[in-house]
Amino acid sequence: MRLAQLVPWGTALASLAVSPTAAAPNADTSVYHDAETGFTFTQYFGKYSLNNAGITYRVAVPSGVAANTNFDVVVQVVAPNEVGWAGLAWGGGMTQNPLAAVWGTSSGGIISSRWADGHYLPRTYAGSTYQIFKTGTKHNGTHWQVTAKCSGCTSYTYGSSGSVNRLSPTGSNRLAFAYSATKPSNPSSSTSDFSEHSVIGFWNHDFGSAANPTFTTLVAKNLGTR
Ligand code: HEM
């Protein structure tokens, strides 16, 4: 069996890529350089089972983003094939922030942009949009991986007062994940229904160590057509 069938992409090298000087002091993430797409990400391994199975969440940020502006990010999710859908909450909770529900498909993967006002199936959300990359979206015998650019994930309006929350491009942001073993009911559709998660988790994600000076060039290179 080839190594690539045994380990999710990048996990074997992840610990080597950690730079002790780069991480924000309170972050739960490590630096990971993805040779395939060329992006430098910071990553978090969200465990969902007692045998240490987990979902890897990676974020890449453009360099030089001014504070209090909207900025795009690249997100990469790597999950064992047993994961039916993986959730990412950009504001660190289920309600009143942009959510991503991510799953692998036989032809690649889907990221469904969602929003929840309560603890029930989140509705589709047009405030954030994902463009899935051709490079970096794939599956093998053990894992699926989806890579995409998101516009509108790092800034959002919440609550009845219209307050705006912006993630920090240089510091740590509190994110959350959700795990379900059950596949969406219509996996080929980004508007599919899906059932509730069985595990959730929270962490501090360092965006500052994920700055990419050639962000725009890399996005264009990896986007391709799918
Ligand atoms: C059918 C879809 C979903 C249902 C029915 C659902 C339901 C729920 C329920 C009932 C809770 C409260 C649990 C408790 O208090 O013990 C909860 C919490 C949570 N859910 Fe969901 N959820 C769904 C989708 C999602 C998605 C897509 C995400 C994306 C990340 C998500 C993230 C979270 C998080 C982070 C929490 C804990 C923090 C909070 O309550 O805000 N959920 N969910």
Coordinates of C-alpha atoms and ligand atoms in Angstrom, one line a residue:
M1 CA 0.0 0.0 0.0
R2 CA 1.3 3.4 -0.9
L3 CA 2.0 6.0 1.8
A4 CA -0.6 8.3 0.3
Q5 CA -3.3 5.7 1.0
L6 CA -2.4 5.6 4.7
V7 CA -2.1 9.2 5.7
P8 CA -4.1 12.3 4.9
W9 CA -2.3 14.8 2.8
G10 CA 0.2 16.7 4.8
T11 CA -0.2 15.2 8.2
A12 CA 3.1 13.3 8.1
L13 CA 5.0 16.5 7.4
A14 CA 2.9 18.8 9.4
S15 CA 4.9 18.7 12.6
L16 CA 8.1 19.5 10.6
A17 CA 6.5 22.6 9.2
V18 CA 5.8 24.2 12.6
S19 CA 7.8 27.3 13.2
P20 CA 8.1 28.0 16.9
T21 CA 8.6 31.7 16.4
A22 CA 5.7 32.3 14.0
A23 CA 2.7 31.2 15.9
A24 CA 0.5 33.6 17.8
P25 CA 0.9 32.9 21.6
N26 CA -2.7 31.7 22.2
A27 CA -3.1 29.7 18.9
D28 CA -4.0 26.1 18.6
T29 CA -2.7 25.9 15.1
S30 CA 0.5 25.0 13.3
V31 CA 2.0 26.2 10.1
Y32 CA 1.7 23.9 7.1
H33 CA 3.1 24.6 3.6
D34 CA 1.1 22.8 0.9
A35 CA 3.5 21.8 -1.9
E36 CA 0.6 20.9 -4.2
T37 CA -1.2 24.3 -4.2
G38 CA 1.8 26.5 -3.1
F39 CA -0.2 28.1 -0.2
T40 CA 1.2 28.5 3.3
F41 CA -1.7 27.5 5.7
T42 CA -2.2 27.4 9.4
Q43 CA -4.0 24.2 10.4
Y44 CA -6.0 22.7 13.2
F45 CA -6.8 19.0 13.7
G46 CA -10.3 18.7 15.1
K47 CA -10.7 15.3 16.7
Y48 CA -14.1 13.7 16.6
S49 CA -13.5 10.3 18.1
L50 CA -11.8 8.6 21.0
N51 CA -9.4 6.8 18.6
N52 CA -8.1 10.3 17.6
A53 CA -9.7 10.4 14.1
G54 CA -10.1 14.0 13.1
I55 CA -10.7 16.6 10.4
T56 CA -7.9 19.0 9.4
Y57 CA -9.0 22.6 8.8
R58 CA -6.5 24.9 7.0
V59 CA -6.7 28.6 6.3
A60 CA -4.5 30.8 4.0
V61 CA -4.7 34.6 4.1
P62 CA -3.3 37.3 1.7
S63 CA -0.3 39.3 3.0
G64 CA -0.7 42.9 3.9
V65 CA -4.4 43.0 4.7
A66 CA -5.2 46.2 6.6
A67 CA -7.2 45.9 9.9
N68 CA -11.0 46.3 9.6
T69 CA -11.3 45.5 5.9
N70 CA -12.9 42.6 4.2
F71 CA -10.5 40.0 3.0
D72 CA -10.7 36.7 1.1
V73 CA -9.3 33.5 2.5
V74 CA -8.4 30.0 1.1
V75 CA -9.8 27.1 3.1
Q76 CA -8.7 23.5 2.8
V77 CA -10.5 20.6 4.6
V78 CA -9.1 17.1 4.8
A79 CA -11.3 14.4 6.3
P80 CA -11.4 10.6 6.5
N81 CA -13.9 9.1 4.1
E82 CA -16.2 8.1 7.0
V83 CA -17.0 11.8 7.5
G84 CA -20.4 12.5 6.0
W85 CA -20.1 16.3 6.3
A86 CA -17.6 18.6 8.1
G87 CA -18.7 22.0 9.4
L88 CA -16.7 25.1 9.8
A89 CA -18.1 28.1 11.7
W90 CA -16.1 31.3 10.9
G91 CA -17.4 33.2 13.9
G92 CA -16.9 30.3 16.4
G93 CA -20.5 29.3 17.1
M94 CA -23.5 27.8 15.3
T95 CA -25.7 30.8 15.0
Q96 CA -25.3 34.3 13.5
N97 CA -22.1 33.7 11.6
P98 CA -21.0 32.2 8.2
L99 CA -21.0 28.4 8.2
A100 CA -19.5 26.0 5.7
A101 CA -20.8 22.5 5.3
V102 CA -18.2 20.5 3.4
W103 CA -18.2 17.0 1.9
G104 CA -16.4 14.9 -0.6
T105 CA -18.1 13.7 -3.8
S106 CA -17.0 11.2 -6.4
S107 CA -16.1 14.1 -8.7
G108 CA -14.4 16.4 -6.2
G109 CA -16.2 18.1 -3.3
I110 CA -18.8 20.6 -2.2
I111 CA -18.7 23.5 0.1
S112 CA -22.2 24.8 1.0
S113 CA -22.4 28.3 2.4
R114 CA -24.9 28.4 5.3
W115 CA -26.3 30.6 8.1
A116 CA -28.2 29.6 11.2
D117 CA -30.5 31.7 13.3
G118 CA -31.2 28.8 15.6
H119 CA -30.1 25.2 16.3
Y120 CA -31.8 23.7 13.3
L121 CA -30.8 23.0 9.7
P122 CA -28.9 26.2 8.5
R123 CA -30.3 27.9 5.5
T124 CA -28.2 28.7 2.4
Y125 CA -26.3 32.0 2.7
A126 CA -25.4 34.2 -0.2
G127 CA -23.2 36.5 2.0
S128 CA -20.2 34.2 1.5
T129 CA -19.2 32.4 -1.7
Y130 CA -16.8 29.6 -2.3
Q131 CA -14.9 28.9 -5.5
I132 CA -13.6 25.3 -5.4
F133 CA -10.1 24.8 -6.7
K134 CA -9.3 22.1 -9.2
T135 CA -5.9 21.6 -7.7
G136 CA -6.2 20.5 -4.0
T137 CA -9.7 19.0 -4.3
K138 CA -9.4 15.2 -4.5
H139 CA -10.0 11.9 -2.7
N140 CA -8.2 8.6 -2.3
G141 CA -8.9 5.3 -0.5
T142 CA -8.9 6.9 2.9
H143 CA -9.6 10.6 2.7
W144 CA -11.3 13.4 0.8
Q145 CA -9.9 16.9 0.5
V146 CA -11.6 20.2 -0.6
T147 CA -9.8 23.5 -1.2
A148 CA -11.5 26.7 -2.1
K149 CA -11.4 30.5 -2.0
C150 CA -14.0 32.2 0.2
S151 CA -15.2 35.7 -0.3
G152 CA -17.4 36.9 2.6
C153 CA -16.2 34.5 5.3
T154 CA -14.2 37.0 7.3
S155 CA -16.8 39.8 7.6
Y156 CA -20.5 39.5 8.4
T157 CA -23.5 41.3 9.8
Y158 CA -25.3 39.7 12.7
G159 CA -28.1 40.3 15.1
S160 CA -31.1 42.6 14.7
S161 CA -28.9 45.7 15.3
G162 CA -26.9 45.1 12.1
S163 CA -23.6 44.8 14.0
V164 CA -20.6 43.9 11.8
N165 CA -18.0 41.4 12.9
R166 CA -14.6 41.1 11.2
L167 CA -12.0 38.4 11.7
S168 CA -8.4 39.5 12.3
P169 CA -6.1 39.0 9.3
T170 CA -3.0 39.0 11.6
G171 CA -4.2 37.6 14.9
S172 CA -6.0 34.6 16.2
N173 CA -9.7 34.0 15.5
R174 CA -12.0 31.7 17.5
L175 CA -13.4 29.1 15.0
A176 CA -15.6 26.1 15.5
F177 CA -16.2 22.8 13.8
A178 CA -18.9 20.2 13.5
Y179 CA -18.7 16.5 12.5
S180 CA -21.4 14.2 11.2
A181 CA -20.9 10.6 9.9
T182 CA -24.1 10.9 7.9
K183 CA -23.8 12.1 4.3
P184 CA -26.1 14.9 3.1
S185 CA -29.3 13.5 1.6
N186 CA -28.5 14.8 -1.9
P187 CA -24.6 14.9 -2.0
S188 CA -24.3 16.3 -5.5
S189 CA -26.2 19.5 -4.5
S190 CA -24.9 22.4 -2.4
T191 CA -28.4 23.1 -1.2
S192 CA -28.9 19.6 0.1
D193 CA -30.5 18.9 3.5
F194 CA -28.2 17.2 6.1
S195 CA -28.7 15.9 9.6
E196 CA -27.3 17.2 12.9
H197 CA -23.7 16.9 13.9
S198 CA -22.6 14.4 16.6
V199 CA -19.4 16.3 17.7
I200 CA -18.5 20.0 17.8
G201 CA -15.3 21.7 18.8
F202 CA -13.7 25.1 19.2
W203 CA -10.2 26.5 18.7
N204 CA -8.1 29.6 18.2
H205 CA -6.8 29.8 14.6
D206 CA -3.7 31.9 14.0
F207 CA -4.3 33.8 10.7
G208 CA -1.1 35.9 11.0
S209 CA 1.2 33.0 10.3
A210 CA -0.9 32.0 7.2
A211 CA 0.0 35.2 5.2
N212 CA 0.7 34.6 1.5
P213 CA 2.4 37.3 -0.5
T214 CA 1.4 35.7 -3.8
F215 CA -2.2 34.9 -2.7
T216 CA -3.9 36.2 -5.9
T217 CA -1.5 34.5 -8.2
L218 CA -1.9 31.2 -6.4
V219 CA -5.7 31.5 -6.4
A220 CA -5.6 31.9 -10.2
K221 CA -3.2 29.0 -10.6
N222 CA -5.2 26.5 -8.5
L223 CA -8.7 27.5 -9.6
G224 CA -8.7 25.8 -12.9
T225 CA -12.0 24.6 -14.2
R226 CA -14.1 22.0 -12.5
Ligands
HEM1 C1 -29.1 19.9 10.4 C2 -28.1 20.8 10.8 C3 -27.9 21.2 12.2 C4 -28.6 20.9 13.3 C5 -29.9 20.3 13.5 C6 -27.8 21.5 14.5 C7 -28.2 21.5 15.8 C8 -27.5 22.0 16.9 C9 -27.9 21.9 18.2 C10 -29.3 21.4 18.7 C11 -27.0 22.5 19.0 C12 -27.0 22.7 20.5 C13 -26.3 21.6 21.1 C14 -26.2 21.8 22.6 O1 -26.5 22.8 23.1 O2 -25.8 20.8 23.3 C15 -25.9 22.9 18.1 C16 -24.8 23.5 18.5 C17 -23.7 23.8 17.6 N1 -23.7 23.6 16.2 FE1 -25.2 22.9 15.1 N2 -26.7 22.0 14.0 C18 -26.7 21.8 12.6 C19 -25.7 22.2 11.7 C20 -24.5 22.9 12.1 C21 -23.5 23.3 11.2 C22 -23.5 23.2 9.6 C23 -22.5 23.8 11.9 C24 -21.2 24.4 11.3 C25 -20.1 24.4 11.9 C26 -22.9 23.7 13.3 C27 -22.1 24.1 14.4 C28 -22.5 24.1 15.7 C29 -21.7 24.6 16.8 C30 -20.3 25.1 16.7 C31 -22.5 24.4 18.0 C32 -22.1 24.8 19.4 C33 -22.1 26.3 19.7 C34 -23.5 26.9 19.5 O3 -24.4 26.4 20.1 O4 -23.5 27.9 18.8 N3 -24.1 23.1 13.4 N4 -26.3 22.6 16.8

